[in-house]
Amino acid sequence: MSVLLLRLAGPLQAWGSTSRFTQRHTEIAPTKSGVIGLLAAARGQRRTDPLTELLGLDFGVRIDQPGQILRDFQVARTLDGRDSMPLTNRYYLSDAVFLAAIGGDSELLDGLHEAVRRPQFPLYLGRRSCPPVAPVTLGVRPGTVAEVLGDVPWQASKRLRERAPSTVGLEVLLDAPPGAEATETFQDEPISFDPAHRQYGWRAVVRTRVLVPNPDGRPPVAAGVPGGPGGPALADHDPLTWL
């Protein structure tokens, strides 16, 4: 198996899986449907086009920089100004960075890599108001989704990397393999993006943690602190809470 890596970073992101009507929520990490939609847009696929080639891909995401939840309270009126539109609350992730991994056939992933580099339609991070910063694709690598997400160095902003240890523990959400006990489920397995009949299936997810190198990290920490001799294990702590 090969894996396509995407660095999903931008001022704002919004990855909704249960949003309805006037409450537009976001998950804390990119959804599979959102990332598959990004890939379909890069290839120039219309919403009514079948997703046949993209439906069997394996998926995982690593939370490199969780960011903060931001609420945007919106008030709008009709064009003539006579009537008020429903009040809406839209939630976003601000200043977040994720590493998404898509596993599958190497030939298909090579084509997706080139499509993301030269997208046919504009790419966005969950909503049209959330453009990514470049580059999005980090290329195609050999291995499984879980293996690659455990090998790639920390992708957080340099400011955070310089203030953290040389190794950090990061949360990872993976498609649950057959027979594995799932941590939770999400209804974000895309079946069709057709506006007249959108369809999403349920996806079993395993939530775990990995230790990854920090290329700009500080020297080893002292004894008694997280990650140091006699201190708690590094994987049991969110690295951003020490900064």
C-alpha positions as a LaTeX table, in Angstrom:
\begin{tabular}{lrrr}
\hline
Residue & $x$ (\AA) & $y$ (\AA) & $z$ (\AA) \\
\hline
Met1 & 0.00 & 0.00 & 0.00 \\
Ser2 & 1.01 & 3.62 & $-0.61$ \\
Val3 & $-0.08$ & 6.72 & 1.29 \\
Leu4 & $-0.79$ & 10.26 & 0.07 \\
Leu5 & $-0.01$ & 12.88 & 2.73 \\
Leu6 & $-1.88$ & 16.18 & 2.96 \\
Arg7 & $-0.92$ & 19.02 & 5.31 \\
Leu8 & $-4.19$ & 20.78 & 6.11 \\
Ala9 & $-3.44$ & 24.21 & 7.53 \\
Gly10 & $-5.04$ & 27.62 & 7.21 \\
Pro11 & $-6.41$ & 30.57 & 9.20 \\
Leu12 & $-9.79$ & 28.80 & 9.51 \\
Gln13 & $-11.08$ & 25.26 & 9.00 \\
Ala14 & $-14.55$ & 23.75 & 9.45 \\
Trp15 & $-15.20$ & 20.01 & 9.24 \\
Gly16 & $-18.87$ & 19.39 & 9.91 \\
Ser17 & $-20.44$ & 15.93 & 10.09 \\
Thr18 & $-23.68$ & 16.66 & 11.99 \\
Ser19 & $-24.40$ & 20.30 & 11.11 \\
Arg20 & $-28.01$ & 21.16 & 10.41 \\
Phe21 & $-29.94$ & 24.34 & 9.63 \\
Thr22 & $-28.80$ & 27.32 & 11.77 \\
Gln23 & $-26.19$ & 25.46 & 13.86 \\
Arg24 & $-23.10$ & 24.74 & 11.73 \\
His25 & $-20.70$ & 22.81 & 13.92 \\
Thr26 & $-17.18$ & 21.56 & 13.27 \\
Glu27 & $-15.42$ & 18.39 & 14.36 \\
Ile28 & $-12.03$ & 18.71 & 16.08 \\
Ala29 & $-10.29$ & 17.05 & 13.10 \\
Pro30 & $-10.89$ & 16.74 & 9.34 \\
Thr31 & $-13.65$ & 14.34 & 8.32 \\
Lys32 & $-13.18$ & 11.64 & 5.72 \\
Ser33 & $-16.00$ & 13.08 & 3.59 \\
Gly34 & $-14.37$ & 16.52 & 3.70 \\
Val35 & $-10.96$ & 15.23 & 2.58 \\
Ile36 & $-12.46$ & 13.01 & $-0.15$ \\
Gly37 & $-14.42$ & 16.06 & $-1.32$ \\
Leu38 & $-11.17$ & 18.06 & $-1.49$ \\
Leu39 & $-9.59$ & 15.33 & $-3.63$ \\
Ala40 & $-12.63$ & 15.15 & $-5.91$ \\
Ala41 & $-12.51$ & 18.93 & $-6.39$ \\
Ala42 & $-8.81$ & 18.75 & $-7.24$ \\
Arg43 & $-9.60$ & 16.21 & $-9.96$ \\
Gly44 & $-12.32$ & 18.45 & $-11.38$ \\
Gln45 & $-15.22$ & 16.16 & $-10.44$ \\
Arg46 & $-18.70$ & 17.63 & $-10.21$ \\
Arg47 & $-20.87$ & 16.95 & $-7.16$ \\
Thr48 & $-23.09$ & 14.74 & $-9.30$ \\
Asp49 & $-20.18$ & 12.62 & $-10.57$ \\
Pro50 & $-19.76$ & 9.14 & $-9.04$ \\
Leu51 & $-17.04$ & 8.70 & $-6.42$ \\
Thr52 & $-16.25$ & 5.14 & $-7.49$ \\
Glu53 & $-12.43$ & 5.39 & $-7.42$ \\
Leu54 & $-12.34$ & 7.28 & $-4.13$ \\
Leu55 & $-14.71$ & 5.15 & $-2.05$ \\
Gly56 & $-12.29$ & 2.38 & $-1.08$ \\
Leu57 & $-9.47$ & 4.57 & 0.20 \\
Asp58 & $-8.13$ & 4.13 & 3.72 \\
Phe59 & $-8.05$ & 7.27 & 5.86 \\
Gly60 & $-6.35$ & 8.62 & 8.94 \\
Val61 & $-5.65$ & 12.05 & 10.40 \\
Arg62 & $-3.11$ & 13.30 & 12.93 \\
Ile63 & $-3.81$ & 16.34 & 15.08 \\
Asp64 & $-0.53$ & 18.28 & 14.92 \\
Gln65 & $-1.91$ & 21.62 & 16.12 \\
Pro66 & $-5.47$ & 21.50 & 17.51 \\
Gly67 & $-6.16$ & 25.23 & 17.25 \\
Gln68 & $-9.13$ & 26.87 & 18.95 \\
Ile69 & $-12.89$ & 26.78 & 18.41 \\
Leu70 & $-14.19$ & 30.07 & 17.02 \\
Arg71 & $-17.91$ & 30.98 & 16.84 \\
Asp72 & $-19.20$ & 33.29 & 14.12 \\
Phe73 & $-22.69$ & 34.63 & 14.84 \\
Gln74 & $-24.22$ & 35.67 & 11.51 \\
Val75 & $-27.11$ & 38.03 & 10.82 \\
Ala76 & $-28.37$ & 38.50 & 7.26 \\
Arg77 & $-31.23$ & 40.10 & 5.33 \\
Thr78 & $-32.70$ & 39.59 & 1.87 \\
Leu79 & $-31.21$ & 41.60 & $-1.01$ \\
Asp80 & $-34.01$ & 44.16 & $-0.87$ \\
Gly81 & $-33.50$ & 44.54 & 2.90 \\
Arg82 & $-37.11$ & 43.86 & 3.79 \\
Asp83 & $-36.83$ & 40.50 & 5.49 \\
Ser84 & $-34.43$ & 39.02 & 8.01 \\
Met85 & $-32.83$ & 35.66 & 7.33 \\
Pro86 & $-32.50$ & 33.05 & 10.11 \\
Leu87 & $-29.78$ & 33.80 & 12.65 \\
Thr88 & $-26.95$ & 31.27 & 12.41 \\
Asn89 & $-24.03$ & 30.14 & 14.54 \\
Arg90 & $-21.08$ & 28.88 & 12.51 \\
Tyr91 & $-18.16$ & 27.24 & 14.28 \\
Tyr92 & $-14.60$ & 27.07 & 12.98 \\
Leu93 & $-11.18$ & 25.82 & 14.00 \\
Ser94 & $-8.72$ & 28.70 & 14.14 \\
Asp95 & $-4.95$ & 28.27 & 13.64 \\
Ala96 & $-5.08$ & 24.45 & 13.38 \\
Val97 & $-2.77$ & 22.06 & 11.52 \\
Phe98 & $-3.56$ & 18.46 & 10.58 \\
Leu99 & $-1.76$ & 15.71 & 8.70 \\
Ala100 & $-4.24$ & 13.64 & 6.67 \\
Ala101 & $-3.17$ & 10.31 & 5.18 \\
Ile102 & $-4.99$ & 8.52 & 2.36 \\
Gly103 & $-4.02$ & 4.92 & 1.67 \\
Gly104 & $-4.61$ & 3.00 & $-1.55$ \\
Asp105 & $-3.20$ & 2.03 & $-4.93$ \\
Ser106 & 0.01 & 3.90 & $-5.75$ \\
Glu107 & $-1.05$ & 4.78 & $-9.30$ \\
Leu108 & $-4.32$ & 6.33 & $-8.09$ \\
Leu109 & $-2.55$ & 8.24 & $-5.31$ \\
Asp110 & 0.12 & 9.56 & $-7.71$ \\
Gly111 & $-2.69$ & 10.98 & $-9.84$ \\
Leu112 & $-4.34$ & 12.54 & $-6.78$ \\
His113 & $-1.02$ & 14.08 & $-5.74$ \\
Glu114 & $-0.66$ & 15.77 & $-9.13$ \\
Ala115 & $-4.31$ & 16.88 & $-9.01$ \\
Val116 & $-3.83$ & 18.56 & $-5.62$ \\
Arg117 & $-0.73$ & 20.30 & $-6.94$ \\
Arg118 & $-2.73$ & 21.66 & $-9.91$ \\
Pro119 & $-6.39$ & 21.57 & $-8.81$ \\
Gln120 & $-9.20$ & 21.96 & $-11.33$ \\
Phe121 & $-11.48$ & 23.57 & $-8.72$ \\
Pro122 & $-10.43$ & 25.73 & $-5.74$ \\
Leu123 & $-9.54$ & 23.72 & $-2.64$ \\
Tyr124 & $-10.94$ & 24.57 & 0.77 \\
Leu125 & $-10.78$ & 23.15 & 4.28 \\
Gly126 & $-14.35$ & 22.06 & 4.86 \\
Arg127 & $-16.10$ & 25.29 & 3.79 \\
Arg128 & $-15.57$ & 27.63 & 0.87 \\
Ser129 & $-14.55$ & 30.43 & 3.25 \\
Cys130 & $-11.57$ & 28.34 & 4.48 \\
Pro131 & $-8.74$ & 28.26 & 1.90 \\
Pro132 & $-5.62$ & 26.23 & 2.73 \\
Val133 & $-2.08$ & 27.51 & 2.85 \\
Ala134 & 0.32 & 25.88 & 0.37 \\
Pro135 & 1.67 & 23.36 & $-0.16$ \\
Val136 & $-1.19$ & 20.99 & 0.66 \\
Thr137 & 0.31 & 17.74 & $-0.63$ \\
Leu138 & 3.48 & 16.29 & 0.89 \\
Gly139 & 3.70 & 13.53 & $-1.70$ \\
Val140 & 3.14 & 9.77 & $-1.82$ \\
Arg141 & 5.05 & 7.41 & 0.48 \\
Pro142 & 5.18 & 3.61 & 0.89 \\
Gly143 & 3.58 & 1.96 & 3.92 \\
Thr144 & 0.24 & 1.93 & 5.70 \\
Val145 & $-1.67$ & 4.96 & 6.95 \\
Ala146 & $-0.81$ & 4.18 & 10.58 \\
Glu147 & 2.88 & 3.66 & 9.81 \\
Val148 & 3.29 & 6.86 & 7.84 \\
Leu149 & 1.44 & 9.01 & 10.40 \\
Gly150 & 3.87 & 7.69 & 13.02 \\
Asp151 & 6.97 & 8.53 & 10.97 \\
Val152 & 6.44 & 12.04 & 9.61 \\
Pro153 & 7.95 & 14.83 & 11.76 \\
Trp154 & 5.67 & 17.23 & 13.64 \\
Gln155 & 3.95 & 19.66 & 11.26 \\
Ala156 & 2.91 & 22.39 & 13.73 \\
Ser157 & 3.99 & 25.99 & 13.25 \\
Lys158 & 7.67 & 26.68 & 13.78 \\
Arg159 & 6.88 & 28.91 & 16.76 \\
Leu160 & 5.34 & 25.96 & 18.59 \\
Arg161 & 7.99 & 23.48 & 17.47 \\
Glu162 & 10.79 & 25.64 & 18.85 \\
Arg163 & 9.17 & 25.70 & 22.31 \\
Ala164 & 8.48 & 21.94 & 22.55 \\
Pro165 & 10.69 & 18.89 & 23.28 \\
Ser166 & 12.49 & 16.97 & 20.56 \\
Thr167 & 9.77 & 14.27 & 20.64 \\
Val168 & 6.04 & 14.89 & 21.04 \\
Gly169 & 2.94 & 12.73 & 21.46 \\
Leu170 & 0.10 & 13.42 & 19.01 \\
Glu171 & $-3.46$ & 12.12 & 18.74 \\
Val172 & $-4.37$ & 10.06 & 15.65 \\
Leu173 & $-7.77$ & 8.98 & 14.30 \\
Leu174 & $-7.68$ & 5.95 & 11.97 \\
Asp175 & $-10.19$ & 3.89 & 10.02 \\
Ala176 & $-10.75$ & 0.82 & 12.19 \\
Pro177 & $-9.37$ & $-2.30$ & 10.45 \\
Pro178 & $-11.70$ & $-5.32$ & 10.10 \\
Gly179 & $-12.14$ & $-7.06$ & 13.44 \\
Ala180 & $-10.64$ & $-4.23$ & 15.49 \\
Glu181 & $-12.56$ & $-2.69$ & 18.37 \\
Ala182 & $-13.60$ & 0.83 & 17.34 \\
Thr183 & $-13.19$ & 3.76 & 19.71 \\
Glu184 & $-16.11$ & 5.64 & 18.14 \\
Thr185 & $-18.10$ & 6.03 & 14.92 \\
Phe186 & $-18.66$ & 8.93 & 12.53 \\
Gln187 & $-21.24$ & 9.32 & 9.77 \\
Asp188 & $-18.72$ & 10.76 & 7.32 \\
Glu189 & $-18.08$ & 7.89 & 4.90 \\
Pro190 & $-18.98$ & 9.56 & 1.56 \\
Ile191 & $-21.28$ & 7.75 & $-0.84$ \\
Ser192 & $-22.58$ & 10.63 & $-2.97$ \\
Phe193 & $-22.12$ & 14.42 & $-2.94$ \\
Asp194 & $-25.10$ & 14.98 & $-5.27$ \\
Pro195 & $-26.99$ & 17.98 & $-3.75$ \\
Ala196 & $-30.29$ & 16.30 & $-4.60$ \\
His197 & $-29.40$ & 13.13 & $-2.71$ \\
Arg198 & $-26.34$ & 13.39 & $-0.45$ \\
Gln199 & $-25.42$ & 10.09 & 1.18 \\
Tyr200 & $-22.98$ & 9.30 & 3.96 \\
Gly201 & $-22.31$ & 5.97 & 5.65 \\
Trp202 & $-21.03$ & 5.20 & 9.13 \\
Arg203 & $-17.30$ & 4.75 & 9.69 \\
Ala204 & $-15.66$ & 2.97 & 12.63 \\
Val205 & $-12.69$ & 4.91 & 14.03 \\
Val206 & $-9.78$ & 3.99 & 16.30 \\
Arg207 & $-8.34$ & 6.86 & 18.35 \\
Thr208 & $-4.71$ & 6.42 & 19.44 \\
Arg209 & $-1.47$ & 8.37 & 19.97 \\
Val210 & 1.94 & 8.32 & 18.33 \\
Leu211 & 5.37 & 9.67 & 19.25 \\
Val212 & 6.93 & 11.71 & 16.45 \\
Pro213 & 10.17 & 13.69 & 16.14 \\
Asn214 & 10.17 & 17.46 & 16.44 \\
Pro215 & 12.84 & 18.84 & 14.05 \\
Asp216 & 13.09 & 22.14 & 15.97 \\
Gly217 & 12.69 & 20.73 & 19.48 \\
Arg218 & 14.46 & 21.68 & 22.67 \\
Pro219 & 17.12 & 19.43 & 24.25 \\
Pro220 & 15.90 & 16.54 & 26.45 \\
Val221 & 13.82 & 17.70 & 29.39 \\
Ala222 & 14.90 & 17.43 & 33.01 \\
Ala223 & 13.94 & 14.66 & 35.41 \\
Gly224 & 10.45 & 14.70 & 36.88 \\
Val225 & 8.68 & 16.56 & 34.05 \\
Pro226 & 6.64 & 15.00 & 31.21 \\
Gly227 & 8.97 & 12.99 & 28.98 \\
Gly228 & 11.93 & 13.24 & 31.35 \\
Pro229 & 13.45 & 10.61 & 33.66 \\
Gly230 & 11.03 & 9.83 & 36.47 \\
Gly231 & 8.28 & 11.92 & 34.92 \\
Pro232 & 5.00 & 10.94 & 33.23 \\
Ala233 & 5.15 & 9.32 & 29.80 \\
Leu234 & 5.21 & 11.85 & 26.96 \\
Ala235 & 2.37 & 10.11 & 25.13 \\
Asp236 & 0.03 & 10.81 & 28.07 \\
His237 & 0.20 & 14.57 & 27.58 \\
Asp238 & $-0.91$ & 17.08 & 25.00 \\
Pro239 & 2.34 & 18.82 & 23.95 \\
Leu240 & 0.61 & 22.15 & 23.44 \\
Thr241 & $-0.40$ & 22.36 & 27.11 \\
Trp242 & 3.21 & 22.84 & 28.21 \\
Leu243 & 3.90 & 25.79 & 25.92 \\
\hline
\end{tabular}
